[in-house]
Coordinates of N, CA and C in Angstrom, one line a residue:
M465 N 15.4 -2.3 12.6 CA 16.4 -3.2 11.9 C 17.3 -2.0 12.3
N466 N 18.6 -2.2 12.8 CA 20.1 -1.7 13.2 C 20.5 -1.6 11.5
P467 N 20.9 -0.3 11.1 CA 21.4 -0.2 9.5 C 22.6 -0.5 9.2
N468 N 23.7 -0.2 10.8 CA 24.9 -1.0 10.6 C 24.8 -2.1 10.5
N469 N 24.2 -3.3 11.1 CA 24.0 -4.6 10.8 C 23.9 -4.8 9.5
C470 N 23.4 -4.2 8.4 CA 23.1 -4.2 6.8 C 24.5 -4.2 6.6
E471 N 25.3 -3.5 6.8 CA 26.9 -3.5 6.0 C 27.4 -5.0 5.6
N472 N 27.2 -5.7 7.1 CA 27.9 -7.2 7.5 C 27.6 -7.8 6.8
K473 N 26.2 -8.2 6.2 CA 25.3 -9.1 6.0 C 25.6 -8.6 3.9
M474 N 25.6 -9.9 3.8 CA 25.2 -10.4 2.0 C 24.3 -10.4 1.6
D475 N 23.7 -9.8 0.2 CA 22.3 -9.8 -0.4 C 22.4 -11.2 -0.6
V476 N 21.0 -11.7 -0.5 CA 20.2 -12.8 -0.5 C 19.6 -12.7 -1.9
F477 N 18.8 -13.7 -2.1 CA 17.8 -13.7 -2.8 C 16.6 -13.7 -2.7
I478 N 15.5 -13.3 -3.2 CA 14.0 -13.8 -2.3 C 14.1 -15.2 -2.2
H479 N 14.2 -16.2 -3.2 CA 13.9 -17.4 -3.5 C 14.6 -18.2 -1.9
E480 N 16.2 -17.4 -1.4 CA 16.7 -17.8 -0.5 C 16.2 -17.1 1.3
M481 N 15.3 -16.3 1.1 CA 14.3 -16.0 2.8 C 13.5 -17.1 3.1
E482 N 13.8 -16.8 4.3 CA 13.1 -18.1 5.6 C 12.3 -17.5 6.2
P483 N 11.0 -17.7 6.0 CA 9.9 -17.7 7.2 C 10.4 -17.1 8.4
Y484 N 9.7 -16.3 9.0 CA 10.0 -15.9 10.7 C 11.4 -15.2 10.8
K485 N 12.0 -15.0 10.0 CA 13.5 -14.8 10.0 C 13.4 -13.0 9.4
S486 N 13.2 -12.0 10.4 CA 12.9 -10.6 9.7 C 14.7 -9.8 9.4
E487 N 15.7 -10.1 9.2 CA 17.2 -9.6 8.6 C 17.1 -10.0 7.5
Y488 N 17.0 -9.0 6.6 CA 18.2 -9.6 5.4 C 17.7 -8.1 4.4
K489 N 19.3 -8.5 3.7 CA 19.9 -7.1 2.7 C 19.5 -8.0 1.7
I490 N 18.4 -7.2 0.7 CA 18.3 -7.8 -0.4 C 18.6 -6.4 -1.2
R491 N 18.4 -6.8 -2.6 CA 18.4 -5.7 -4.0 C 17.9 -6.1 -4.5
V492 N 16.4 -5.6 -4.8 CA 15.1 -5.9 -5.5 C 15.0 -4.4 -6.3
R493 N 13.5 -4.2 -7.5 CA 13.4 -3.5 -8.2 C 12.2 -3.1 -7.4
I494 N 11.7 -2.1 -7.7 CA 10.0 -2.0 -7.1 C 9.0 -1.7 -8.4
S495 N 8.4 -3.1 -8.6 CA 7.7 -3.1 -9.8 C 6.2 -2.6 -9.9
R496 N 5.6 -2.3 -8.5 CA 4.3 -2.1 -8.4 C 4.0 -1.7 -6.8
V497 N 3.5 -0.4 -6.9 CA 3.3 0.2 -5.5 C 1.9 1.0 -5.6
W498 N 0.9 0.4 -4.4 CA -0.5 1.2 -4.8 C -1.1 1.2 -3.3
R499 N -1.6 1.7 -2.8 CA -2.2 1.8 -1.6 C -3.7 1.1 -1.4
A500 N -4.0 0.5 -0.1 CA -5.3 0.0 -0.1 C -6.2 0.3 0.5
K501 N -7.7 0.6 1.1 CA -8.3 1.0 1.6 C -9.2 -0.5 2.2
Q502 N -9.2 0.3 3.8 CA -9.8 -1.3 4.5 C -11.7 -1.4 4.0
Y503 N -11.6 -2.6 4.5 CA -13.2 -3.0 3.9 C -14.5 -2.0 4.3
N504 N -14.8 -1.7 3.8 CA -16.2 -0.7 3.8 C -16.1 0.2 4.5
T505 N -14.3 1.2 4.3 CA -14.1 2.8 4.6 C -13.5 3.2 3.8
D506 N -13.0 4.1 3.8 CA -12.3 5.4 3.3 C -11.2 5.3 3.6
K507 N -10.2 4.3 4.3 CA -9.1 4.4 5.1 C -8.6 3.8 4.8
N508 N -6.6 4.3 4.4 CA -5.8 3.7 3.6 C -5.4 3.1 4.9
D509 N -5.6 1.8 4.6 CA -4.4 0.7 5.7 C -2.8 0.7 5.6
G510 N -2.5 1.1 4.1 CA -1.0 0.7 4.1 C -0.6 1.2 2.6
L511 N 0.4 0.5 2.5 CA 1.0 0.7 1.5 C 1.5 -0.2 1.1
H512 N 1.4 -1.0 -0.3 CA 1.8 -2.6 -1.2 C 2.2 -2.4 -2.0
S513 N 3.6 -3.2 -2.5 CA 4.1 -3.2 -3.2 C 4.9 -4.5 -3.8
V514 N 5.4 -4.5 -4.9 CA 5.7 -5.7 -5.2 C 6.8 -5.6 -5.6
L515 N 8.1 -6.7 -5.3 CA 9.7 -6.1 -5.3 C 10.4 -7.4 -6.3
I516 N 10.9 -7.0 -6.9 CA 11.4 -7.8 -7.6 C 13.0 -8.1 -8.0
D517 N 13.8 -9.1 -7.7 CA 15.2 -9.5 -7.2 C 15.7 -9.8 -9.0
E518 N 17.0 -9.9 -9.1 CA 17.5 -10.4 -9.8 C 17.2 -11.2 -10.9
K519 N 17.0 -12.1 -10.5 CA 16.9 -13.6 -10.9 C 15.1 -13.6 -11.3
G520 N 14.6 -12.6 -11.0 CA 13.2 -12.6 -11.7 C 11.8 -12.8 -10.3
D521 N 12.4 -13.3 -9.3 CA 11.7 -14.0 -8.4 C 10.9 -12.2 -7.8
A522 N 9.9 -12.7 -7.3 CA 9.3 -11.5 -6.4 C 8.3 -12.1 -5.4
I523 N 8.4 -10.9 -4.8 CA 7.7 -10.8 -3.5 C 6.7 -9.3 -3.4
Q524 N 5.6 -9.8 -2.9 CA 4.8 -8.7 -2.0 C 5.2 -8.3 -1.0
L525 N 5.1 -6.7 -0.6 CA 5.4 -5.7 0.5 C 3.9 -5.6 0.9
F526 N 3.7 -5.4 2.6 CA 3.1 -4.7 2.7 C 3.5 -3.6 3.8
M527 N 3.7 -2.1 4.2 CA 4.0 -1.6 4.7 C 2.7 -0.8 5.9
Q528 N 2.7 -0.6 6.9 CA 1.8 -0.3 7.4 C 2.3 1.2 8.1
L529 N 1.5 1.9 7.9 CA 1.7 3.5 7.9 C 0.8 4.4 8.8
S530 N 1.6 4.9 9.7 CA 0.6 5.6 10.7 C 0.1 7.0 10.5
V531 N 0.7 7.6 9.3 CA 0.2 8.7 8.2 C -0.9 8.6 7.5
N532 N -1.8 9.6 7.5 CA -2.2 9.5 6.6 C -2.3 9.7 5.0
L533 N -2.7 8.5 4.5 CA -1.9 8.6 2.8 C -2.6 9.5 2.0
T534 N -3.8 10.0 2.6 CA -4.7 10.7 1.3 C -4.2 11.8 1.4
T535 N -3.0 12.7 2.2 CA -2.2 14.3 2.1 C -1.0 13.9 1.5
L536 N -0.7 12.6 1.1 CA 0.5 12.3 0.7 C 0.7 12.5 -0.5

């Protein structure tokens, strides 16, 4: 995503987001963050979080990371 494009976009609420559209500007707070391990291994598969907007709607976010989370 080009950060310059975000300046021209208005904030949307989570309930206004549409599937398969990849660029949104949202204002949220991070409620929870956790690392999840791959099934039957000790490898972390990424970082999970729950985001909540001003209206109280929530969405889960998954970020696949290329760094080893055990060192963070």
